[in-house]
PDB file of N, CA and C in Angstrom:
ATOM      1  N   UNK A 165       0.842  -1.172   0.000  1.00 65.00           N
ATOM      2  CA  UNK A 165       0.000   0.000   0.000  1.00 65.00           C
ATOM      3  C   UNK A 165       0.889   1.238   0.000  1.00 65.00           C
ATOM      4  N   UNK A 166       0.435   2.159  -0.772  1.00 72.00           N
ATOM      5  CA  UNK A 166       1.694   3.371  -0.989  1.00 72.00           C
ATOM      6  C   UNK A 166       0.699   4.185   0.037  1.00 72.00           C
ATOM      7  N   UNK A 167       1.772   5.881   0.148  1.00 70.00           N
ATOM      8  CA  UNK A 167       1.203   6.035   1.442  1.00 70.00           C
ATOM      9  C   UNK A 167       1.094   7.905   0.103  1.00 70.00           C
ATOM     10  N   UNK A 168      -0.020   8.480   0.753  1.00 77.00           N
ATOM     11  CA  UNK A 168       0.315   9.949  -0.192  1.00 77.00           C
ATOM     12  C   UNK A 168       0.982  10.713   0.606  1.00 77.00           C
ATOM     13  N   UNK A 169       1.052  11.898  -0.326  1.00 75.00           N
ATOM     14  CA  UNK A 169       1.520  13.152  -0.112  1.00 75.00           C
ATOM     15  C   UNK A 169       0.860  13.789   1.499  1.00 75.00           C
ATOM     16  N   UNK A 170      -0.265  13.415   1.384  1.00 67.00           N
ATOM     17  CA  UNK A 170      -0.943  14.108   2.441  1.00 67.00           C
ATOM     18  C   UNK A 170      -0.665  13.270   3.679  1.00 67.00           C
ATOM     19  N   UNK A 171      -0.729  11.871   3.305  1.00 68.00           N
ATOM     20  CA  UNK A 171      -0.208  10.761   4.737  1.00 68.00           C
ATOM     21  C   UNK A 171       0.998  11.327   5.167  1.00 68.00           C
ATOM     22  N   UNK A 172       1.725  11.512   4.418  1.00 67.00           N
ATOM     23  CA  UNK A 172       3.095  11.955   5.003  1.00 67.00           C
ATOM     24  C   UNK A 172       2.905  12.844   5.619  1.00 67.00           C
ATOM     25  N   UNK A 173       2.379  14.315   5.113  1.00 69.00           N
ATOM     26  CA  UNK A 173       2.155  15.553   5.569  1.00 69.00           C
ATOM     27  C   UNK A 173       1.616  15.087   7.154  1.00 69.00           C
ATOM     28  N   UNK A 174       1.014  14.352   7.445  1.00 65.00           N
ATOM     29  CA  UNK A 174      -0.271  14.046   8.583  1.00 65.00           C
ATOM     30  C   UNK A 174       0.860  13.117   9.329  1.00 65.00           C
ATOM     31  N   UNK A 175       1.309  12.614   9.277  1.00 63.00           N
ATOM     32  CA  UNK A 175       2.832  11.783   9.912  1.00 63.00           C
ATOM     33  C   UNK A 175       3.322  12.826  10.313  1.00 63.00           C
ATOM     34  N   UNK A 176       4.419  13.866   9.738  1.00 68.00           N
ATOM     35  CA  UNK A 176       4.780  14.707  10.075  1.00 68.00           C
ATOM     36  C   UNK A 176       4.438  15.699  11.001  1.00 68.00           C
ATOM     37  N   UNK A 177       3.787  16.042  11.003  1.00 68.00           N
ATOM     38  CA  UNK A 177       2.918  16.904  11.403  1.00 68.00           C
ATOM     39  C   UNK A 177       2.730  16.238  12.876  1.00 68.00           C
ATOM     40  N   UNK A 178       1.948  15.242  13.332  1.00 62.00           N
ATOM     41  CA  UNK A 178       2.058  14.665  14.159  1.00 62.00           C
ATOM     42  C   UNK A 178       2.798  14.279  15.067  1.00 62.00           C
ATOM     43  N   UNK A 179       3.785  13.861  14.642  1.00 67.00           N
ATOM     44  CA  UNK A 179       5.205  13.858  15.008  1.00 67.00           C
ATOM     45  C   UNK A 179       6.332  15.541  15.751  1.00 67.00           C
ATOM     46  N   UNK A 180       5.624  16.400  14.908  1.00 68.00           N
ATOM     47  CA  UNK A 180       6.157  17.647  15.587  1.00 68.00           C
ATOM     48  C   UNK A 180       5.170  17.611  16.696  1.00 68.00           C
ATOM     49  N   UNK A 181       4.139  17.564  16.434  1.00 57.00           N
ATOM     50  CA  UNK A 181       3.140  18.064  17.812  1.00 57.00           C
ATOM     51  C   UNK A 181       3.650  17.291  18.836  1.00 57.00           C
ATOM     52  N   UNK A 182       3.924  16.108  18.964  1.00 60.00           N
ATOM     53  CA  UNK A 182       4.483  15.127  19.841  1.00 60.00           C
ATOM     54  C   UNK A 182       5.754  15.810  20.445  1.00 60.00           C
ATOM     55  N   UNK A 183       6.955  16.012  19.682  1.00 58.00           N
ATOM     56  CA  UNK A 183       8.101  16.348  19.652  1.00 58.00           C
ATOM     57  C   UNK A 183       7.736  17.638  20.558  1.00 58.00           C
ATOM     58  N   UNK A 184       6.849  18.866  20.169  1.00 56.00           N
ATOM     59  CA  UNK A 184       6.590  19.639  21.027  1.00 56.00           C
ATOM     60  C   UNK A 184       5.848  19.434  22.044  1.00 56.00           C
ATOM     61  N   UNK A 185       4.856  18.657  22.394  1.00 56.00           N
ATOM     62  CA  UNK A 185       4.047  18.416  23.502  1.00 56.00           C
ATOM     63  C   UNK A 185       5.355  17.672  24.761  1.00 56.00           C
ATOM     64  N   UNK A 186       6.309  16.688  24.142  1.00 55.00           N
ATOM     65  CA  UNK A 186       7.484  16.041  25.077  1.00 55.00           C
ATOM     66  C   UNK A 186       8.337  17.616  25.011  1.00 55.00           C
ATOM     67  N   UNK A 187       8.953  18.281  24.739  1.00 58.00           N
ATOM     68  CA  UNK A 187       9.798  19.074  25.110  1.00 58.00           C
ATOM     69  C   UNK A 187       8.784  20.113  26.378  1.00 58.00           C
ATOM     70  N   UNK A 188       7.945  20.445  26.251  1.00 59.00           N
ATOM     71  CA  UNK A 188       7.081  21.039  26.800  1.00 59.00           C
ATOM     72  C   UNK A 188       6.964  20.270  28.052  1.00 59.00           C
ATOM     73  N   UNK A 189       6.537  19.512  28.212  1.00 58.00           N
ATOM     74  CA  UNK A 189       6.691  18.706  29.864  1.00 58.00           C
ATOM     75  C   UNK A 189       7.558  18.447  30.275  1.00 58.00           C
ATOM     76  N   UNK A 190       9.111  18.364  29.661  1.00 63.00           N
ATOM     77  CA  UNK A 190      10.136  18.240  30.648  1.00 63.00           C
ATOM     78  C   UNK A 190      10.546  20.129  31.010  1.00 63.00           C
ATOM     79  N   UNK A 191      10.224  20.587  30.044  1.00 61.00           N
ATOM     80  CA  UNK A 191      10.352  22.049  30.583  1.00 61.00           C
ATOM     81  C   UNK A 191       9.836  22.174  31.724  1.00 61.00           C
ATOM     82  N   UNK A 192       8.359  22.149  31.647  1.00 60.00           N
ATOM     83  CA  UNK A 192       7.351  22.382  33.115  1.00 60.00           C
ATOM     84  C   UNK A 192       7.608  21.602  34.049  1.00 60.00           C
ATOM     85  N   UNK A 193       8.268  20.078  34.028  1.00 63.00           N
ATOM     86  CA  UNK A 193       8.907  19.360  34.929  1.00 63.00           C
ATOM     87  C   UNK A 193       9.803  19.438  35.924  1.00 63.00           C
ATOM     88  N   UNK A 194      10.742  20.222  34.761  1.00 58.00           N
ATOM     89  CA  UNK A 194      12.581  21.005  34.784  1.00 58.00           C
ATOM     90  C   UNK A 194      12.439  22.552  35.601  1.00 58.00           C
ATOM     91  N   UNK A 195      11.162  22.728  35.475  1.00 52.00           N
ATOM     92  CA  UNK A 195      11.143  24.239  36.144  1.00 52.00           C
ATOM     93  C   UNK A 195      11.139  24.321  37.617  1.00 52.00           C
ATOM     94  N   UNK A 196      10.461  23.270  38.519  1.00 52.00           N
ATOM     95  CA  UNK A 196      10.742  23.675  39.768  1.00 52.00           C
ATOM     96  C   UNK A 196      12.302  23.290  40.524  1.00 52.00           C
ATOM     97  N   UNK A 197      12.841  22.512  39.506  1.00 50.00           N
ATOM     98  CA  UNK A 197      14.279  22.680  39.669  1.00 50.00           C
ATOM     99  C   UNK A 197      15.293  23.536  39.244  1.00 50.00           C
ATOM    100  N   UNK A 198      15.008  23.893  38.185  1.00 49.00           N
ATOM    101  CA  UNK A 198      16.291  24.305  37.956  1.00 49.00           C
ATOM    102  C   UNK A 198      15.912  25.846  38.188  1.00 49.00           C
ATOM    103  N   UNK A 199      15.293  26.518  38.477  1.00 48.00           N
ATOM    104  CA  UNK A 199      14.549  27.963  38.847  1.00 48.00           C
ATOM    105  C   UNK A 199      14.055  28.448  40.686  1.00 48.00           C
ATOM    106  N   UNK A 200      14.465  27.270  41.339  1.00 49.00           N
ATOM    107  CA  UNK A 200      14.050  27.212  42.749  1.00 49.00           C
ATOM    108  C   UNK A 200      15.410  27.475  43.156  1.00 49.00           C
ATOM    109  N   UNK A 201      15.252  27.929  44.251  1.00 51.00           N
ATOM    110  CA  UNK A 201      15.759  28.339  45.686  1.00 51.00           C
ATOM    111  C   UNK A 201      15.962  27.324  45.991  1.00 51.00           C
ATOM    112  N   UNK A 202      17.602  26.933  47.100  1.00 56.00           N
ATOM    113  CA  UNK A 202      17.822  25.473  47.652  1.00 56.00           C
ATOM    114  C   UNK A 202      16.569  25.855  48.728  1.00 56.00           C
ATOM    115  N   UNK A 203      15.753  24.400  49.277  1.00 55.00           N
ATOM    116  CA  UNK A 203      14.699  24.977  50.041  1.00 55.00           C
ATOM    117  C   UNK A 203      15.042  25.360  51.577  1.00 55.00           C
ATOM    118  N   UNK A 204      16.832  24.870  52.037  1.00 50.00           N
ATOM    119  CA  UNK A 204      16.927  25.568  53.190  1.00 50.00           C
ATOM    120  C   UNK A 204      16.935  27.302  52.789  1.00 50.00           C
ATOM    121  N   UNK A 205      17.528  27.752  51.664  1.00 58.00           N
ATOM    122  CA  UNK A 205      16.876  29.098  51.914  1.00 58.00           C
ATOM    123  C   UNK A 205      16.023  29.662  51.848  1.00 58.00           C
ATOM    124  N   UNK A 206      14.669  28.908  51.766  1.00 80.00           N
ATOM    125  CA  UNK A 206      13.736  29.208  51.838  1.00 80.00           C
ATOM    126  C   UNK A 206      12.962  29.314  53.152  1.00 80.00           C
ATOM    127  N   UNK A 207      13.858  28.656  54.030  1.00 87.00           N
ATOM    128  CA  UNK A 207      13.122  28.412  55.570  1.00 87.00           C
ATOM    129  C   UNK A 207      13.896  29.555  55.974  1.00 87.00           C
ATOM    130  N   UNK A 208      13.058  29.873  57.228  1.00 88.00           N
ATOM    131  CA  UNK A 208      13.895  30.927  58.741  1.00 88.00           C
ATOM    132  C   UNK A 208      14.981  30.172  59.097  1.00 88.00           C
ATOM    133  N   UNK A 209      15.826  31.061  60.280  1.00 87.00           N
ATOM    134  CA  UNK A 209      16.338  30.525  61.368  1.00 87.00           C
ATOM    135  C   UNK A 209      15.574  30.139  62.509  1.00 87.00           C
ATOM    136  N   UNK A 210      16.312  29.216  63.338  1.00 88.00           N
ATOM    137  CA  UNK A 210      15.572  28.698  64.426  1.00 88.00           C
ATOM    138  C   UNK A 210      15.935  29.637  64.974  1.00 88.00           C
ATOM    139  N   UNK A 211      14.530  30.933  65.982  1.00 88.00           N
ATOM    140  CA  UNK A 211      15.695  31.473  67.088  1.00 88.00           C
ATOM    141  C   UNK A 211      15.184  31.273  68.737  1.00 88.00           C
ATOM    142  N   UNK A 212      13.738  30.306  68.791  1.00 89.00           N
ATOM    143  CA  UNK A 212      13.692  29.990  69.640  1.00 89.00           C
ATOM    144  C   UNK A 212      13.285  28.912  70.045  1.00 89.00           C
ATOM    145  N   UNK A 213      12.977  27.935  71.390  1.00 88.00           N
ATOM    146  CA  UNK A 213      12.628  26.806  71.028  1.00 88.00           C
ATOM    147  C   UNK A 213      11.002  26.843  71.824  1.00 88.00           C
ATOM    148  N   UNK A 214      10.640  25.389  71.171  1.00 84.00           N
ATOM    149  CA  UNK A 214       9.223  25.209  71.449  1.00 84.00           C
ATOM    150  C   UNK A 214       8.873  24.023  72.740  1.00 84.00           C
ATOM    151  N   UNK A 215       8.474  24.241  73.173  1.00 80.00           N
ATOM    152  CA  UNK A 215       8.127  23.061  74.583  1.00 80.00           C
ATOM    153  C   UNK A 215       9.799  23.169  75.311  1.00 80.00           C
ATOM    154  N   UNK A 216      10.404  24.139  75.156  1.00 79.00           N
ATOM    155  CA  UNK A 216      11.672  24.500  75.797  1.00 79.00           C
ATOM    156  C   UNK A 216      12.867  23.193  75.242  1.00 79.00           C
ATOM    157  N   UNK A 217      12.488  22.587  74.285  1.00 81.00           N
ATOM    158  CA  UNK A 217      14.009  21.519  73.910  1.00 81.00           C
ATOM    159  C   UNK A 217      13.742  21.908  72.623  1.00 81.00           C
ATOM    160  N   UNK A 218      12.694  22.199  71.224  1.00 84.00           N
ATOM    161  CA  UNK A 218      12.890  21.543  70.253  1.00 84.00           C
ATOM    162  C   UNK A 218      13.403  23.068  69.764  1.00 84.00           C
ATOM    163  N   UNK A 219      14.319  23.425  68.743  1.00 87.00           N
ATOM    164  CA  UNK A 219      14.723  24.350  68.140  1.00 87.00           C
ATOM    165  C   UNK A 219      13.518  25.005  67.515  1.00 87.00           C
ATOM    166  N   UNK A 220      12.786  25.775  67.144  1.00 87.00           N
ATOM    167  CA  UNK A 220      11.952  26.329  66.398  1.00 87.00           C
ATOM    168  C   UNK A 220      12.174  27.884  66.145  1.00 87.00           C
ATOM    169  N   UNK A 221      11.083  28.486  64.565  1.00 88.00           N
ATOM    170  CA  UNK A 221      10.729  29.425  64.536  1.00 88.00           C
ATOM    171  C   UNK A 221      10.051  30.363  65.099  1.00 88.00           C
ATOM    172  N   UNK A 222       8.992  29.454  65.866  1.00 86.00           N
ATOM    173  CA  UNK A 222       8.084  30.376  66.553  1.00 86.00           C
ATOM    174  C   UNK A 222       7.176  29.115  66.861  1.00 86.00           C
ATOM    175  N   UNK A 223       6.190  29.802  67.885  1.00 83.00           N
ATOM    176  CA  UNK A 223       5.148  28.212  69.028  1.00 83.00           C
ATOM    177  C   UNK A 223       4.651  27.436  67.375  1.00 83.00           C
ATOM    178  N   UNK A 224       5.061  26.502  67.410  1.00 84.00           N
ATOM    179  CA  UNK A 224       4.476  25.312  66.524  1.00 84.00           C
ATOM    180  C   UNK A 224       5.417  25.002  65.209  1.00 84.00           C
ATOM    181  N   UNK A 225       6.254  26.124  65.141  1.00 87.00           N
ATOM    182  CA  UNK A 225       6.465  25.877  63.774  1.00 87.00           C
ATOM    183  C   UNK A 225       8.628  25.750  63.951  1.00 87.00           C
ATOM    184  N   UNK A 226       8.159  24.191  63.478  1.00 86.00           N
ATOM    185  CA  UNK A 226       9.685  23.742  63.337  1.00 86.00           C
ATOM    186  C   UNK A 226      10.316  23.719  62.449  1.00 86.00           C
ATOM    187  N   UNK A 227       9.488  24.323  60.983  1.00 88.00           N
ATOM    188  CA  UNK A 227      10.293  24.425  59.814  1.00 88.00           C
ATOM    189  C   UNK A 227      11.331  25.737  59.773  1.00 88.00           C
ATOM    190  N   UNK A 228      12.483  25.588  60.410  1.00 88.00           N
ATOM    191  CA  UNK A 228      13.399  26.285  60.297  1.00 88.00           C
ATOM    192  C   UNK A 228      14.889  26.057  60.066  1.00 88.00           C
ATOM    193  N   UNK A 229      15.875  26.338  60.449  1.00 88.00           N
ATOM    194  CA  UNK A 229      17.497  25.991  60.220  1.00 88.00           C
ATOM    195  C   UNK A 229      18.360  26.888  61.466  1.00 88.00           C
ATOM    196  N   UNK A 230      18.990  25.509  61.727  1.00 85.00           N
ATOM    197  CA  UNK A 230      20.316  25.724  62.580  1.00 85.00           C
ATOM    198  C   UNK A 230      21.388  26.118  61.558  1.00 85.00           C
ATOM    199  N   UNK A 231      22.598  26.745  61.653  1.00 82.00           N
ATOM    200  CA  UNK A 231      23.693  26.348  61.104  1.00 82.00           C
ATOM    201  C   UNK A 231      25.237  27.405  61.577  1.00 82.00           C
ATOM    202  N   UNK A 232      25.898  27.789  60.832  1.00 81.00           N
ATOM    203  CA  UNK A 232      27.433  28.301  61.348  1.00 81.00           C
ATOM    204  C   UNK A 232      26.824  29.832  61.781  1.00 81.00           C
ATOM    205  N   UNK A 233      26.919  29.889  62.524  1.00 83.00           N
ATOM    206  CA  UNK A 233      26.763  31.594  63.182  1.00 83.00           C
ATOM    207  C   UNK A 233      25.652  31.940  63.722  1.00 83.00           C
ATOM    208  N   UNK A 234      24.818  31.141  63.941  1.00 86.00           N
ATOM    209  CA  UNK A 234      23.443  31.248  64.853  1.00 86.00           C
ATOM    210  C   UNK A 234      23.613  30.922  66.028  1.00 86.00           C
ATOM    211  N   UNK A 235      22.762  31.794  67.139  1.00 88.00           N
ATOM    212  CA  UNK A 235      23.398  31.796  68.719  1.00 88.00           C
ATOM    213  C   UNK A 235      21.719  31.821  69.113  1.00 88.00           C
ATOM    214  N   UNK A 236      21.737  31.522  70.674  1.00 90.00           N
ATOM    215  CA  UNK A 236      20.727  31.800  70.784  1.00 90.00           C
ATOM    216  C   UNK A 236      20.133  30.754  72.364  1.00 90.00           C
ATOM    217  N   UNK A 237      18.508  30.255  72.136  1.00 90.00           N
ATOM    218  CA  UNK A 237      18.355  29.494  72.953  1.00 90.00           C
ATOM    219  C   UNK A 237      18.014  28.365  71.690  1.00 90.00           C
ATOM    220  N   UNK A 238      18.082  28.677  70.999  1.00 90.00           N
ATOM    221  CA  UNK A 238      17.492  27.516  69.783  1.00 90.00           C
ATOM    222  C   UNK A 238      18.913  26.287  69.471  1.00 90.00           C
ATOM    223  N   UNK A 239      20.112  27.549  69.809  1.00 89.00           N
ATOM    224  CA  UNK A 239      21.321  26.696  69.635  1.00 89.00           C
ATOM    225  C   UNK A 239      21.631  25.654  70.807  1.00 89.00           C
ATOM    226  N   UNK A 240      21.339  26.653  72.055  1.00 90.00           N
ATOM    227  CA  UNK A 240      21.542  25.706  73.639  1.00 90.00           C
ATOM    228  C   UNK A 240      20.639  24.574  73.179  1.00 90.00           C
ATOM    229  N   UNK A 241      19.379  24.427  72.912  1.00 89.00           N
ATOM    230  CA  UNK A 241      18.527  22.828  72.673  1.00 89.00           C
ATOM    231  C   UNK A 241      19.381  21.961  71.998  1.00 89.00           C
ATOM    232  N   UNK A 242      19.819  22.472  70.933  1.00 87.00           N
ATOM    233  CA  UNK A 242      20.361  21.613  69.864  1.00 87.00           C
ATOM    234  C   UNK A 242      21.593  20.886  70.573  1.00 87.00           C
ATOM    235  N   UNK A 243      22.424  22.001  71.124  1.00 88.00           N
ATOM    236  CA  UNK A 243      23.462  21.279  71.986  1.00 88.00           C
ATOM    237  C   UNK A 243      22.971  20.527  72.725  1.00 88.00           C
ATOM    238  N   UNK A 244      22.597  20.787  73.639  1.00 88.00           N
ATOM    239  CA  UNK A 244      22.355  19.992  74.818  1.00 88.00           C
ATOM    240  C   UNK A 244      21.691  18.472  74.529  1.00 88.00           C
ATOM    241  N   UNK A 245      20.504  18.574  73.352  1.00 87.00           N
ATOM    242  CA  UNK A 245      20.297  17.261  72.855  1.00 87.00           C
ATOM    243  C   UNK A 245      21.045  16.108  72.513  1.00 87.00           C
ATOM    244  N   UNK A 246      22.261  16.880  72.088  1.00 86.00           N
ATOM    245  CA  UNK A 246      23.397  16.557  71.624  1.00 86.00           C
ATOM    246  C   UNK A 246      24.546  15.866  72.036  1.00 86.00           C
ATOM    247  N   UNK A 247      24.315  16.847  73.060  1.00 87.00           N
ATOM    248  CA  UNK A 247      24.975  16.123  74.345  1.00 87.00           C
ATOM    249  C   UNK A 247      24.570  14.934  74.851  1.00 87.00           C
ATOM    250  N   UNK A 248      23.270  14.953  75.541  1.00 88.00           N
ATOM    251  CA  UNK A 248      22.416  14.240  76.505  1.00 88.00           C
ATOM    252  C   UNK A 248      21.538  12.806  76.107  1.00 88.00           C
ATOM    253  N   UNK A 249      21.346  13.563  74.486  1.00 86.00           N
ATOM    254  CA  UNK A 249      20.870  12.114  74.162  1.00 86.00           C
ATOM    255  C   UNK A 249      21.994  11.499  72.917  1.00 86.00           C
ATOM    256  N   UNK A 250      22.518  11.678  72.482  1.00 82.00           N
ATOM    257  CA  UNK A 250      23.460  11.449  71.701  1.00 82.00           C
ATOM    258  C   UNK A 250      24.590  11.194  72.136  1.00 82.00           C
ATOM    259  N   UNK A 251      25.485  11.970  73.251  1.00 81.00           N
ATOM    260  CA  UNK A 251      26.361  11.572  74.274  1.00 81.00           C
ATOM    261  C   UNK A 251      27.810  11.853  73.578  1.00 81.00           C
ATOM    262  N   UNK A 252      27.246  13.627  72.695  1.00 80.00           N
ATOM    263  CA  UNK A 252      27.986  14.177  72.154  1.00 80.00           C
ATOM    264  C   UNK A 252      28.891  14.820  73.075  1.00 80.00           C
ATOM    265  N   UNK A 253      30.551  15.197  72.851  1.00 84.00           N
ATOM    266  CA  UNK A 253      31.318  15.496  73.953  1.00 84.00           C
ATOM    267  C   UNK A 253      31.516  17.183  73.801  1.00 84.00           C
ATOM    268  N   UNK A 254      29.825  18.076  74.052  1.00 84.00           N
ATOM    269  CA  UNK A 254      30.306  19.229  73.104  1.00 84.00           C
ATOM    270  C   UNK A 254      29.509  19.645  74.432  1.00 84.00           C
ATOM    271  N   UNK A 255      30.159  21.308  74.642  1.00 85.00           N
ATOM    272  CA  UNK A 255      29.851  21.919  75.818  1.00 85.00           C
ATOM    273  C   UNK A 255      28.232  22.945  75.046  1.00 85.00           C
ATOM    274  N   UNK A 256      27.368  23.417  76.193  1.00 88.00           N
ATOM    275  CA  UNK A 256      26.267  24.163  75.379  1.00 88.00           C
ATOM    276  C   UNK A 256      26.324  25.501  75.697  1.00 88.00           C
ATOM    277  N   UNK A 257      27.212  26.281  74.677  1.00 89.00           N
ATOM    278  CA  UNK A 257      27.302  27.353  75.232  1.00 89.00           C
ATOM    279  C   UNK A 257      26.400  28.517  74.127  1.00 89.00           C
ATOM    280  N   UNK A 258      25.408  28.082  73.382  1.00 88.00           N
ATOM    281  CA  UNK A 258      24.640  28.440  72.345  1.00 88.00           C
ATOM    282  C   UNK A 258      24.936  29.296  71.434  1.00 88.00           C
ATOM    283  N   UNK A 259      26.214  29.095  70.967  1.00 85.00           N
ATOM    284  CA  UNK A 259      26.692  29.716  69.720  1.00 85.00           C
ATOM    285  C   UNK A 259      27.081  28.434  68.411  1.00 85.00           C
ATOM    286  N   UNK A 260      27.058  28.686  67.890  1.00 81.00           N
ATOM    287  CA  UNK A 260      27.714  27.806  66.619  1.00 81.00           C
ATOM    288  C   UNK A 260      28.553  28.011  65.919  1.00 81.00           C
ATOM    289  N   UNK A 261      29.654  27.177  65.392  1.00 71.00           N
ATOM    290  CA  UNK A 261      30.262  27.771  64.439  1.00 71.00           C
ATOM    291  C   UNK A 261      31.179  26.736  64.203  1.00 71.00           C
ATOM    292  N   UNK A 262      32.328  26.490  63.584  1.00 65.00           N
ATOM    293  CA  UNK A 262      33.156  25.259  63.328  1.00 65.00           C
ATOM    294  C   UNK A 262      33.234  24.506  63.851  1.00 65.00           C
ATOM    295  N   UNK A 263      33.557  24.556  65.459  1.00 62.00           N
ATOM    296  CA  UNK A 263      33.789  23.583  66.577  1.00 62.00           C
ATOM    297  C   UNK A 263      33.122  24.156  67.749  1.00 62.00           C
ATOM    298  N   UNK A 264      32.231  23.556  67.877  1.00 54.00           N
ATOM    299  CA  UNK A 264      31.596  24.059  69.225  1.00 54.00           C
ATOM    300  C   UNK A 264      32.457  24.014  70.813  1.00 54.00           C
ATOM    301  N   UNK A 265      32.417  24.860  71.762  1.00 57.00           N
ATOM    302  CA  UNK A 265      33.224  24.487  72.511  1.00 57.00           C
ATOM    303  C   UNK A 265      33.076  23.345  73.556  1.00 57.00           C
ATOM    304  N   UNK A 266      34.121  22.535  73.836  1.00 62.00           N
ATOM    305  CA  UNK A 266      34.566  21.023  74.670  1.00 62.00           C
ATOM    306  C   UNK A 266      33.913  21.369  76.282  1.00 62.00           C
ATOM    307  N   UNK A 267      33.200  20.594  76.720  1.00 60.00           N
ATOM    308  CA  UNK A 267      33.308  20.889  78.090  1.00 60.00           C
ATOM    309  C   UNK A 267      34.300  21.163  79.155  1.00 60.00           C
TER     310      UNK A 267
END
């Protein structure tokens, strides 16, 4: 069976729409990556804690970040957890930064 002028045309044709409909979803796929914020910078700092141990932003909300240069009472929890249940050999003096200081 031969195929016409117009089969082809209609193959073709088809074939781009495809070709564009797949480039098109890895775009919209590809976008909340490669266009986002790492999502720790998207969170606060912890600067205080909640039920007095857990690091937090504010009463309820624990989506936040510890890290190098944050002081505080949010840092004393973290230590001290650290210490106490972990049986880390680090003193809690609620600062952070390379090496926390030794008891």
């Amino acid at each position: 069976m031969k195929t016409t002028t117009a089969q082809r045309r209609g193959v073709r044709r088809g074939t781009r729409v495809l070709a564009l409909g797949v480039t098109a979803a890895i775009a919209l796929l590809a976008l909340p990556v490669l266009g986002a914020a790492p999502a720790a910078a998207a969170l606060p700092s912890c600067t205080t804690t909640d039920r007095g141990a857990i690091p937090a932003a504010g009463r309820d909300n624990h989506q936040c970040v510890l890290g190098s240069g944050n002081q505080g009472v949010a840092v004393k929890a973290l230590q001290k957890s650290l210490r106490d249940c972990n049986k880390q050999s680090i003193g809690v003096d609620g600062s952070t930064g390379p090496r926390p200081a030794r008891p």
